[in-house]
Short mmCIF file of C-alpha atoms in Angstrom, two decimals:
data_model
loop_
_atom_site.label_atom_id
_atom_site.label_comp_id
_atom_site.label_asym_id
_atom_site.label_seq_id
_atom_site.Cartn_x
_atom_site.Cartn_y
_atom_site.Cartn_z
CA UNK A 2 123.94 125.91 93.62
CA UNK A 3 124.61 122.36 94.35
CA UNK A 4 121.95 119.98 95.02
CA UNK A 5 123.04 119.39 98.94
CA UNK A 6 122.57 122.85 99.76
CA UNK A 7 119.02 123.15 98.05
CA UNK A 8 118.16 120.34 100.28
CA UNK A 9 119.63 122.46 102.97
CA UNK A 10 117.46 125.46 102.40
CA UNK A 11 113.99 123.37 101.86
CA UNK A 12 112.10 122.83 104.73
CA UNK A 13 109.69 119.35 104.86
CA UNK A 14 106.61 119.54 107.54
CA UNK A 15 104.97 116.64 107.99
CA UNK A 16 101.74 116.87 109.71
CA UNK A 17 100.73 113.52 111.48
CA UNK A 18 103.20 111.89 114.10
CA UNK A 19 101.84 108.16 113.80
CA UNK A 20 103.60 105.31 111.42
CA UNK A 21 103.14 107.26 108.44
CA UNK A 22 104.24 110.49 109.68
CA UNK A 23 107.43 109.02 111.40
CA UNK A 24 108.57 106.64 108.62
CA UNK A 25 108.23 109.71 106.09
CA UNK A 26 110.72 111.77 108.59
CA UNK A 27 112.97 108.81 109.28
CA UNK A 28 113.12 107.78 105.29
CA UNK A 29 113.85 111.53 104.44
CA UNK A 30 117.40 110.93 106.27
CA UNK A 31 117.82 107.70 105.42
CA UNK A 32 117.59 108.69 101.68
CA UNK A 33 120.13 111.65 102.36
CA UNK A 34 117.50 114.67 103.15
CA UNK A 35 119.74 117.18 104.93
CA UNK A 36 117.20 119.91 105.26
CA UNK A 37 114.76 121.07 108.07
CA UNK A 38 112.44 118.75 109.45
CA UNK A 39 109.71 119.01 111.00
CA UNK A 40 107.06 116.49 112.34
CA UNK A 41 103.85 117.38 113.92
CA UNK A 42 101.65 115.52 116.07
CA UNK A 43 98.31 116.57 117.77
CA UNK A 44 98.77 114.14 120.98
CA UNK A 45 101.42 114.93 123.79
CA UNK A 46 102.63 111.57 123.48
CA UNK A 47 106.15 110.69 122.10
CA UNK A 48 104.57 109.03 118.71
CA UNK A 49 103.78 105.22 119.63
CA UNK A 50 102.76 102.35 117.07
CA UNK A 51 98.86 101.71 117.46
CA UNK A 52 98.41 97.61 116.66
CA UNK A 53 99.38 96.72 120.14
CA UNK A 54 96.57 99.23 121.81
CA UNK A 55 94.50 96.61 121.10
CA UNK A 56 96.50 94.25 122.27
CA UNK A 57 99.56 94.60 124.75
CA UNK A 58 98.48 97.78 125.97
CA UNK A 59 94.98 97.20 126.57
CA UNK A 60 95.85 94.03 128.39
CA UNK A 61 98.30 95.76 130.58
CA UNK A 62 101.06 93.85 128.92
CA UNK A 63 102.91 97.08 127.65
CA UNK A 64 102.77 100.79 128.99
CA UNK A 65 102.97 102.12 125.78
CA UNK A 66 104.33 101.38 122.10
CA UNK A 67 106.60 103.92 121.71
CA UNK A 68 108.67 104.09 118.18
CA UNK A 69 112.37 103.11 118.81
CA UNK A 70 113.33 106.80 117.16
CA UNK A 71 115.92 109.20 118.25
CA UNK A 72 114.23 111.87 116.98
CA UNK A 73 117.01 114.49 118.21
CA UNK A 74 119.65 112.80 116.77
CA UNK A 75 118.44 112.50 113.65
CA UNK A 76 117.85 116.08 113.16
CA UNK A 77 113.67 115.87 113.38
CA UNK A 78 111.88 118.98 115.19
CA UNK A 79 109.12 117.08 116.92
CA UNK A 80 105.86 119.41 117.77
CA UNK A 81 104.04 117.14 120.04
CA UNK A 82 100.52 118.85 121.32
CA UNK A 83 99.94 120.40 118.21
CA UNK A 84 96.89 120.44 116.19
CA UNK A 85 96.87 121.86 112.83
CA UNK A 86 93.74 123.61 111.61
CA UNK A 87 93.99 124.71 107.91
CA UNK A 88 96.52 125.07 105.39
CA UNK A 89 96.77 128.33 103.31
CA UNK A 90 98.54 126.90 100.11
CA UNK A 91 99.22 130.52 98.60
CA UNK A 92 101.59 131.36 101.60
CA UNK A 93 102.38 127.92 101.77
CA UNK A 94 101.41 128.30 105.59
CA UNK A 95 99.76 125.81 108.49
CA UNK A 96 97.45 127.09 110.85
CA UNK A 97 97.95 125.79 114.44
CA UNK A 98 96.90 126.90 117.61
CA UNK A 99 100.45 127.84 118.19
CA UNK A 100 100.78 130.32 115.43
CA UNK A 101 101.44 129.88 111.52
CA UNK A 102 103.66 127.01 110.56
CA UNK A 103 106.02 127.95 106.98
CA UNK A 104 107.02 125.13 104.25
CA UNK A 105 108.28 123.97 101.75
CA UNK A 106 107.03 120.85 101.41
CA UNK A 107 104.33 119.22 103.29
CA UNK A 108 103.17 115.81 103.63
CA UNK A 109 99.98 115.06 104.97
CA UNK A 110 99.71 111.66 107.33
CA UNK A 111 96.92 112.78 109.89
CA UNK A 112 95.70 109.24 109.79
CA UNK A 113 91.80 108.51 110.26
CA UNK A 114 89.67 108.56 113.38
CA UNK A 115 87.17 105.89 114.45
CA UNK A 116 83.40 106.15 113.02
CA UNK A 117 81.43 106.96 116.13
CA UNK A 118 77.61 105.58 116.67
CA UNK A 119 75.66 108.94 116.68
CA UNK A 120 73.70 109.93 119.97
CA UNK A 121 76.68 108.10 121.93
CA UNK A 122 78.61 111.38 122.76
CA UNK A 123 79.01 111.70 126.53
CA UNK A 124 77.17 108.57 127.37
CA UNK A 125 79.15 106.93 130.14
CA UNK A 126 80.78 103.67 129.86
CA UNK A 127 80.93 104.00 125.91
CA UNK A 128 84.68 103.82 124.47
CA UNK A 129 86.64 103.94 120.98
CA UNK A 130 89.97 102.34 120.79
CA UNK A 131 92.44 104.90 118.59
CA UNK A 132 94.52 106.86 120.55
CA UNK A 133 96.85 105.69 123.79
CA UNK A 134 94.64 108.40 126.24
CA UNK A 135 91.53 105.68 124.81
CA UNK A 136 93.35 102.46 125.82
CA UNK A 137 94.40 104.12 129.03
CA UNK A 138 90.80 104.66 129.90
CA UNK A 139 89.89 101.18 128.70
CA UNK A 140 92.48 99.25 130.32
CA UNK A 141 91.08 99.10 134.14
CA UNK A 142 87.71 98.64 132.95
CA UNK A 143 88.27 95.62 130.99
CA UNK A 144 90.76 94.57 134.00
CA UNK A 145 86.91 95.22 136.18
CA UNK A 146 85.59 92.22 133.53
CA UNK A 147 82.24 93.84 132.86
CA UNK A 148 79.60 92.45 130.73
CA UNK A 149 80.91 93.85 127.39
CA UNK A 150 79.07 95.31 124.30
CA UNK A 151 81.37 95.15 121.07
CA UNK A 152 79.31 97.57 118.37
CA UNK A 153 80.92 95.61 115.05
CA UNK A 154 81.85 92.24 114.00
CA UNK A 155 84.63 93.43 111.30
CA UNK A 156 88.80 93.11 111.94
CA UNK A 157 88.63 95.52 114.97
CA UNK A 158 85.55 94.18 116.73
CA UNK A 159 87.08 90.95 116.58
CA UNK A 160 90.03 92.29 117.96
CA UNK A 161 87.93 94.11 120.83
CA UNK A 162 86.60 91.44 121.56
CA UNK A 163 88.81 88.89 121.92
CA UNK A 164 91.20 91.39 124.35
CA UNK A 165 87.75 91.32 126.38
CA UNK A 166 87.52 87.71 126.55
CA UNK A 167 91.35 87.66 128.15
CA UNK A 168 90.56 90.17 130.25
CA UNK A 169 87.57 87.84 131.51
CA UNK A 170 84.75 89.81 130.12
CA UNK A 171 81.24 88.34 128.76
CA UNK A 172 80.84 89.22 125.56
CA UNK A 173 78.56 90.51 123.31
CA UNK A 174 79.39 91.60 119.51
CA UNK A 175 76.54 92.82 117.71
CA UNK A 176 76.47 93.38 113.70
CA UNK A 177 74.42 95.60 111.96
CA UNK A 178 74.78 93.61 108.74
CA UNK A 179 73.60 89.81 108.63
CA UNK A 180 77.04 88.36 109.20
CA UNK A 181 80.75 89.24 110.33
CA UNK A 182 83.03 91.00 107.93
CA UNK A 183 80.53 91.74 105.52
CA UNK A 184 82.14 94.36 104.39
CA UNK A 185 85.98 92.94 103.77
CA UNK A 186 85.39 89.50 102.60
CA UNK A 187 82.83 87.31 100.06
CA UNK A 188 80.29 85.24 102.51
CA UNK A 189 81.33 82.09 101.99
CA UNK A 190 85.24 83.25 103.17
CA UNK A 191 83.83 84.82 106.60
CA UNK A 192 81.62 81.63 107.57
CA UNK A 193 83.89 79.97 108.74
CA UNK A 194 85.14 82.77 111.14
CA UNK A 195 82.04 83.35 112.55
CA UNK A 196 81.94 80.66 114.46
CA UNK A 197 85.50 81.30 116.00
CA UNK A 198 83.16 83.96 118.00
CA UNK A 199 81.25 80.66 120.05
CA UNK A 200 84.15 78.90 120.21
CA UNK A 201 86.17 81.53 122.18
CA UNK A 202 82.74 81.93 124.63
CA UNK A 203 81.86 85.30 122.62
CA UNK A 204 78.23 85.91 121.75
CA UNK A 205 77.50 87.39 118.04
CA UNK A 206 74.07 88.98 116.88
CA UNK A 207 74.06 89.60 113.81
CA UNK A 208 71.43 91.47 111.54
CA UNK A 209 71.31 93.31 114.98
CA UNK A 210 70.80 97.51 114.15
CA UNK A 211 71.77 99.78 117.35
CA UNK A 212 68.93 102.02 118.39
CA UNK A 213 70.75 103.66 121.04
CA UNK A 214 72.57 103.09 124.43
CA UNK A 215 72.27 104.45 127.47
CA UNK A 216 74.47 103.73 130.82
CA UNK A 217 74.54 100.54 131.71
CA UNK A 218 73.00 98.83 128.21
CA UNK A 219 72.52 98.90 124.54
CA UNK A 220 68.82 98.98 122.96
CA UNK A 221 68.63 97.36 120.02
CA UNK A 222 66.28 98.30 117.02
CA UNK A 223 64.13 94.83 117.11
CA UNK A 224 63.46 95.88 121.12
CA UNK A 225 66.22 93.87 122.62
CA UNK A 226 68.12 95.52 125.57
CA UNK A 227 71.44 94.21 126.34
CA UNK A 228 73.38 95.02 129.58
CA UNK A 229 76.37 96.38 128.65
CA UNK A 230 78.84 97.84 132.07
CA UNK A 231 80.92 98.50 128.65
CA UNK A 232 80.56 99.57 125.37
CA UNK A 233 83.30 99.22 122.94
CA UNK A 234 82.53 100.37 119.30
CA UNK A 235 84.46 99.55 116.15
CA UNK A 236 82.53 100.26 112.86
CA UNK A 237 85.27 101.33 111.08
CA UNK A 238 87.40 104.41 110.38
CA UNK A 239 87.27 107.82 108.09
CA UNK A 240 90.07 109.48 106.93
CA UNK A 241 91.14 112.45 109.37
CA UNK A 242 90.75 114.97 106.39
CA UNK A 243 87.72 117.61 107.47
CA UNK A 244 90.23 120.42 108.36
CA UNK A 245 91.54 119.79 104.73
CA UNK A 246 88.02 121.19 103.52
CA UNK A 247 88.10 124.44 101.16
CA UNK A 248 92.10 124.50 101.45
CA UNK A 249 92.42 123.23 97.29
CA UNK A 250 93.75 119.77 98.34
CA UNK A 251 91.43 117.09 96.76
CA UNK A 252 89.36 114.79 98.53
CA UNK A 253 87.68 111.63 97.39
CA UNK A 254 83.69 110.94 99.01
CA UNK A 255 85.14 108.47 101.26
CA UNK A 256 87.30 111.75 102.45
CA UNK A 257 90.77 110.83 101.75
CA UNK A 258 93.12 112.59 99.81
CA UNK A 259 93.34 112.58 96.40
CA UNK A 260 96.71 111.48 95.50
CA UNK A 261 98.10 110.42 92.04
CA UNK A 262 100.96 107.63 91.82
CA UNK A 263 103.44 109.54 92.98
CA UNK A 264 101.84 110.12 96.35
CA UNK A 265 101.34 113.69 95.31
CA UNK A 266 97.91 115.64 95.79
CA UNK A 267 96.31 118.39 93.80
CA UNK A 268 98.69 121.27 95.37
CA UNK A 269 102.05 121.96 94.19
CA UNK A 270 104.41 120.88 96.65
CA UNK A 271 101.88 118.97 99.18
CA UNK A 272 102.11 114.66 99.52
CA UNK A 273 99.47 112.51 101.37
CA UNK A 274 100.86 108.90 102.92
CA UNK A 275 98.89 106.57 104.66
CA UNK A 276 95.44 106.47 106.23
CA UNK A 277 94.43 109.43 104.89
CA UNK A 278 95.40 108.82 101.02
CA UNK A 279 93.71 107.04 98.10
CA UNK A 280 96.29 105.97 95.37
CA UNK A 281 95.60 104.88 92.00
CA UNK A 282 96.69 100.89 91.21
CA UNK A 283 98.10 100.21 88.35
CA UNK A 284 98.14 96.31 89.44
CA UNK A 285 94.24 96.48 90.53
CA UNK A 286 92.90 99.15 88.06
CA UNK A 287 91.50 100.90 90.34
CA UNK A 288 91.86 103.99 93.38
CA UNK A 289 92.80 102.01 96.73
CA UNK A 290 92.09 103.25 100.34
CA UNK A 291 94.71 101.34 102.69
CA UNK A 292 93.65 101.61 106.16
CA UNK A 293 96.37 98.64 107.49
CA UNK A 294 99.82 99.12 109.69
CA UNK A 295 102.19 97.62 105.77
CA UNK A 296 100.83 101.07 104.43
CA UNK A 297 101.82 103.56 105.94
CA UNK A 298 105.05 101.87 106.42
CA UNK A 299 105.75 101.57 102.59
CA UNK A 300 104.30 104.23 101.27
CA UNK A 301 106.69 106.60 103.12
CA UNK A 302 109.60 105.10 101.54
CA UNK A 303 108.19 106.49 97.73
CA UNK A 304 106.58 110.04 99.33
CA UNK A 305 110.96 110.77 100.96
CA UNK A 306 112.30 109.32 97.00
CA UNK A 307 110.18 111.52 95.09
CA UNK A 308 110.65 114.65 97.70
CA UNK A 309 114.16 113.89 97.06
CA UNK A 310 113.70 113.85 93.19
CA UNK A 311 111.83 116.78 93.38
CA UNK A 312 114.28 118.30 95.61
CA UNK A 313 116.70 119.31 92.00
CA UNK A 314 113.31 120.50 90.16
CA UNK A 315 114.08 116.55 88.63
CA UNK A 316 110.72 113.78 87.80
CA UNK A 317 109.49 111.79 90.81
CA UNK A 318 111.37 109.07 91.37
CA UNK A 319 108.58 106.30 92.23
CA UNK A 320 105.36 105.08 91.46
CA UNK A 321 103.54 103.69 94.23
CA UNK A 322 101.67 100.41 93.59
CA UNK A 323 101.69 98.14 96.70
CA UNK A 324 100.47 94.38 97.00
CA UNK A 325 98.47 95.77 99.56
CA UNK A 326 99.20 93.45 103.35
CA UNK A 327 97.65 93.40 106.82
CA UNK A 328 97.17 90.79 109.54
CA UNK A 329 94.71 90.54 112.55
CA UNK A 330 95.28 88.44 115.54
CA UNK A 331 91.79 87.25 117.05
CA UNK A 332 90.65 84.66 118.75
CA UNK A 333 93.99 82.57 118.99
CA UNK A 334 94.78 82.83 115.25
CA UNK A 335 96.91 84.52 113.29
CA UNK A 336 94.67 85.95 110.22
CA UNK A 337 96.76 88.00 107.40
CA UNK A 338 95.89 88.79 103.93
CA UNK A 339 97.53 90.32 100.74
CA UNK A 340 96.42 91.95 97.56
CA UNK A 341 92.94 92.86 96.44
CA UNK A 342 90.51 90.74 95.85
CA UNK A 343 87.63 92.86 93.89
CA UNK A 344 87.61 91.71 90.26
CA UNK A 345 88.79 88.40 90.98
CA UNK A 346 87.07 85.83 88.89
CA UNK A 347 88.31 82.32 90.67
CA UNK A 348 88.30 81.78 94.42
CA UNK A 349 90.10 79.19 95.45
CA UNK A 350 90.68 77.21 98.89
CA UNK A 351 93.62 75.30 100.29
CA UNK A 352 92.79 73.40 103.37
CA UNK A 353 89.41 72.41 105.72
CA UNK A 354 88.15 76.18 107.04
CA UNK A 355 87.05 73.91 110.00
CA UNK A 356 90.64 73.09 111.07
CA UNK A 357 93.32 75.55 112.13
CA UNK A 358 94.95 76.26 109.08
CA UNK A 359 94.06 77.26 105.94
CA UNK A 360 93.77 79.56 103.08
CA UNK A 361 91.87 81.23 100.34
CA UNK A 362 93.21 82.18 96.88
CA UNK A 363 91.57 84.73 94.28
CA UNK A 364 92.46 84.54 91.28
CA UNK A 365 92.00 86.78 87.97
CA UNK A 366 92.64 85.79 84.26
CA UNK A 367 94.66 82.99 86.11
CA UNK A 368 96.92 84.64 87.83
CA UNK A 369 96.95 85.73 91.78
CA UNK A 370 95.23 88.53 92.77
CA UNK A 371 95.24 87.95 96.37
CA UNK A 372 95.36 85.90 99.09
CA UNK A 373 94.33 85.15 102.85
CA UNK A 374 95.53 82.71 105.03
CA UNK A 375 94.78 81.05 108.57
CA UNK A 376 98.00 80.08 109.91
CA UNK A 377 99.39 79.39 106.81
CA UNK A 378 102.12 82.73 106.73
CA UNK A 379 104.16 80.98 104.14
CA UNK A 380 100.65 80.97 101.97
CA UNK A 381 100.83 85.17 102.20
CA UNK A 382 104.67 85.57 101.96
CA UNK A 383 105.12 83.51 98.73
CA UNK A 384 101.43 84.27 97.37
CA UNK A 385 103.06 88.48 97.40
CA UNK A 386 105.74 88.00 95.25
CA UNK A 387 103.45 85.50 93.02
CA UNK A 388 100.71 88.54 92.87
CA UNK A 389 103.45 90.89 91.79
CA UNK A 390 104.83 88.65 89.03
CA UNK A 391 101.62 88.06 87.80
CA UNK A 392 102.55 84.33 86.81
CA UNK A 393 99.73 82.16 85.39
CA UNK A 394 99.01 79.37 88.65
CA UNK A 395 97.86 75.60 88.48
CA UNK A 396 94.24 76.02 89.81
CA UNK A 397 94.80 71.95 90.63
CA UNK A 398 98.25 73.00 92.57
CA UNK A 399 96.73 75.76 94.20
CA UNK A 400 94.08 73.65 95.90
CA UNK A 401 96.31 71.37 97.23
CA UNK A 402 97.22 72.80 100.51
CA UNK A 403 100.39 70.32 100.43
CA UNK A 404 102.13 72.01 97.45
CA UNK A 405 104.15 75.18 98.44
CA UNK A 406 102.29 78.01 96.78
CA UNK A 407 105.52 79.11 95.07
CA UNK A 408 105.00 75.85 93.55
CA UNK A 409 102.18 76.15 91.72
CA UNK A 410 103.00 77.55 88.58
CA UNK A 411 101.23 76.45 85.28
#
C-alpha cells in the first residue's frame, strides 16, 4: 500500500475551530495530508481570530475577524455548532450532541475559557471578553460610555481597559494583588507600567479583593463600593479541558493537556496544540503553558509534520521547543515579549522606563533567556534568534540601548 493512499484512508478530527484548530487543518494540506478532514467548532461562527475582539471589534472598527480560509476548497469538513462532550478512546469515538464522531487521529485545540469571579453568574451588566457573541454584547455598551469596572490589572485588563477609555468610558481597574502584572513580570519590570494607567485617565486600585457585585456596582472587601454601569472581568484563563476528565488523556493541575515534545498526549493516536497544551522545554527545562496568539500558530506546524510522520507507522518528525512570543497593545504602546524569563539570573535594561521606548533583558549563565520591549520591536525580533543560539552577550552592550542587540555579542 503506498503511503498516499494510507493518508487517504486516515481520517484527522480536530476538535477546536480557533487559531490552533484552523492552522492544524490548513498545515495538514499544506504538508501534503490528502485524507479526511474534519474540524469542529462549538460556536456557529465561521472561525474568526480573537486579538482584535478586544480591539477592532469591540470598538466597532471590524464586524468580525474572520480567518481568510477557503475551507471548501481545501477539502476541510467544517462542523460549526458543535460541542463535543467526551471522547471514548477504545472506539476511538467523540461524543457530540449530534451523534458519535469516528477517527483516526484527533487533535485536541479547544482553547481555554476566561476565569469567572464566583457569585457573578447572571448578575446584569457583568461581561467576559472570549468569544465574538461576548464582544457583540459589549460593543454598544462601551459605545453607551458607562462608568467601567475592569476586575484585573494583568495583559487583558489592560487591554479592557484601554478599549474603554476610547470608547469614552471612566475607568476603574481594580487588582487583587498589590500591583499590575504581578503575576507575568518581576516588580521592578511592571512599575513602570503602572503608571501608564494615570496617564491614559484610568484609575488603578490595587491590593483591592472583590467581595461581590451587584447591578450597578462592585463591593470591595475593605468596604468600598464602586459604581460600575459595567463590569468587565479579566483574571485570566483555564484551559478548556473538563470534558477531557476520566477519558485517559492526561491533564496537568493547571488543567491542560499533558503533552510530550512531540505534541502528543497520553492516548495513542490523540495530539493537543495550543491553549489547552503544556509542552516540555528543552531550552527552559521546564513544562510551558502558552496562552498567547505565536502559539497556537506554531505549534500546529509540528502537531500536521509528526501526523504526517506517523501517517507510514514512521518516528515523529519534530520536537516542539518554541522561543515562546506575544505582544499586547495598551495604552498607546506597543508591548511584546519573547522567551521565558523564570531562572534567569541577570536582568538587564536598555533605555529610561520613563520614556517611550525601552527594554528589559534576562539573562542566564550569560546568555539570553528572554526579552521585553516598549517600542523597541527590533529589541524582540533580534533578541529571538539570539535566545535560540544561545550566544554568550556583552552585559555592557546589552545596556546600551544604542547598540543593536544583534550586536552585542561577547
Amino acid at each position: 500500500m503506498s503511503e498516499q493512499t494510507e493518508h487517504k484512508e486516515r481520517g484527522v478530527v480536530i476538535v477546536g475551530a480557533g487559531m490552533a484548530g484552523v492552522q492544524t487543518a490548513v498545515a495538514l494540506r499544506e504538508q501534503g495530508f490528502a485524507g479526511p478532514l474534519t474540524l469542529l467548532g462549538a460556536e456557529p461562527h465561521q472561525p474568526y481570530d480573537r486579538p482584535p475582539l478586544s480591539k477592532a471589534v469591540l470598538l466597532g472598527k471590524a464586524e468580525d475577524s474572520a480567518f481568510d480560509v477557503d475551507f471548501e476548497g481545501l477539502g476541510i469538513e467544517l462542523r460549526l455548532g458543535t460541542e463535543v462532550t467526551g471522547l471514548r478512546a477504545a472506539d476511538r469515538e467523540l461524543d457530540t450532541e449530534a451523534g458519535p464522531v469516528p477517527y483516526e487521529v484527533l487533535v485536541l485545540a479547544t482553547g481555554a475559557e476566561p476565569l469567572t469571579l464566583p457569585g457573578t453568574e447572571g448578575v446584569p451588566g457583568v461581561h467576559l471578553l472570549r468569544t465574538l457573541d461576548d464582544a457583540a454584547r459589549l460593543r454598544p455598551v462601551l459605545a453607551a460610555a458607562p462608568s467601567t469596572v475592569v476586575v484585573g490589572a494583568g495583559w487583558i485588563g489592560a487591554e479592557f481597559a484601554t478599549a474603554a477609555r476610547e470608547a469614552g468610558c471612566a475607568v476603574t481597574v481594580v487588582e487583587a494583588a498589590d500591583r499590575v502584572l504581578a503575576g507575568a513580570l518581576p516588580a521592578e519590570v511592571a512599575e513602570p507600567m503602572a503608571r501608564w494607567y494615570e496617564e491614559a485617565g484610568a484609575g488603578l486600585l490595587t491590593g483591592a479583593k472583590v467581595a461581590g457585585i451587584e447591578e450597578g456596582r462592585v463591593l470591595l472587601a475593605d468596604g468600598r463600593a464602586l459604581p460600575a454601569g459595567a463590569v468587565v472581568v479579566g483574571i485570566g484563563a483555564r484551559p478548556a479541558t473538563g470534558w477531557l476528565a476520566g477519558t485517559g488523556v492526561e491533564l496537568g493541575a493547571d488543567g491542560s493537556v499533558t503533552a510530550d515534545a512531540y505534541l502528543r498526549t497520553s492516548l495513542p493516536g490523540v495530539y493537543a496544540v495550543g491553549d489547552c497544551a503544556s509542552f516540555p522545554s528543552g531550552r527552559y527545562g521546564k513544562r510551558l503553558l502558552v496562552h498567547h496568539w505565536d502559539n497556537a500558530l506554531q505549534g500546529p506546524r509540528t502537531v500536521a509534520a509528526n501526523i504526517l510522520a506517523g501517517a507510514g507507522a514512521g518516528e515523529p518528525a519534530r520536537v516542539y521547543d518554541p522561543v515562546p512570543y506575544f505582544w499586547s497593545e495598551q495604552f498607546g504602546r506597543f508591548v511584546q515579549y519573547a522567551g521565558h524569563h523564570g531562572g534567569a539570573d541577570t536582568l538587564l535594561w536598555r533605555g529610561d522606563p520613563a520614556g517611550p521606548a525601552w527594554s528589559v533583558c534576562w539573562l542566564r549563565g550569560g546568555a539570553l533567556v528572554a526579552v521585553l520591549a516598549v517600542g523597541r520591536p527590533r529589541d524582540v525580533a533580534q533578541g529571538r534568534r539570539l535566545i535560540e543560539t544561545a550566544v554568550p552577550l556583552d552585559p555592557a552592550k546589552v545596556t546600551d540601548p544604542a547598540t543593536p542587540l544583534k550586536s552585542a555579542s561577547a
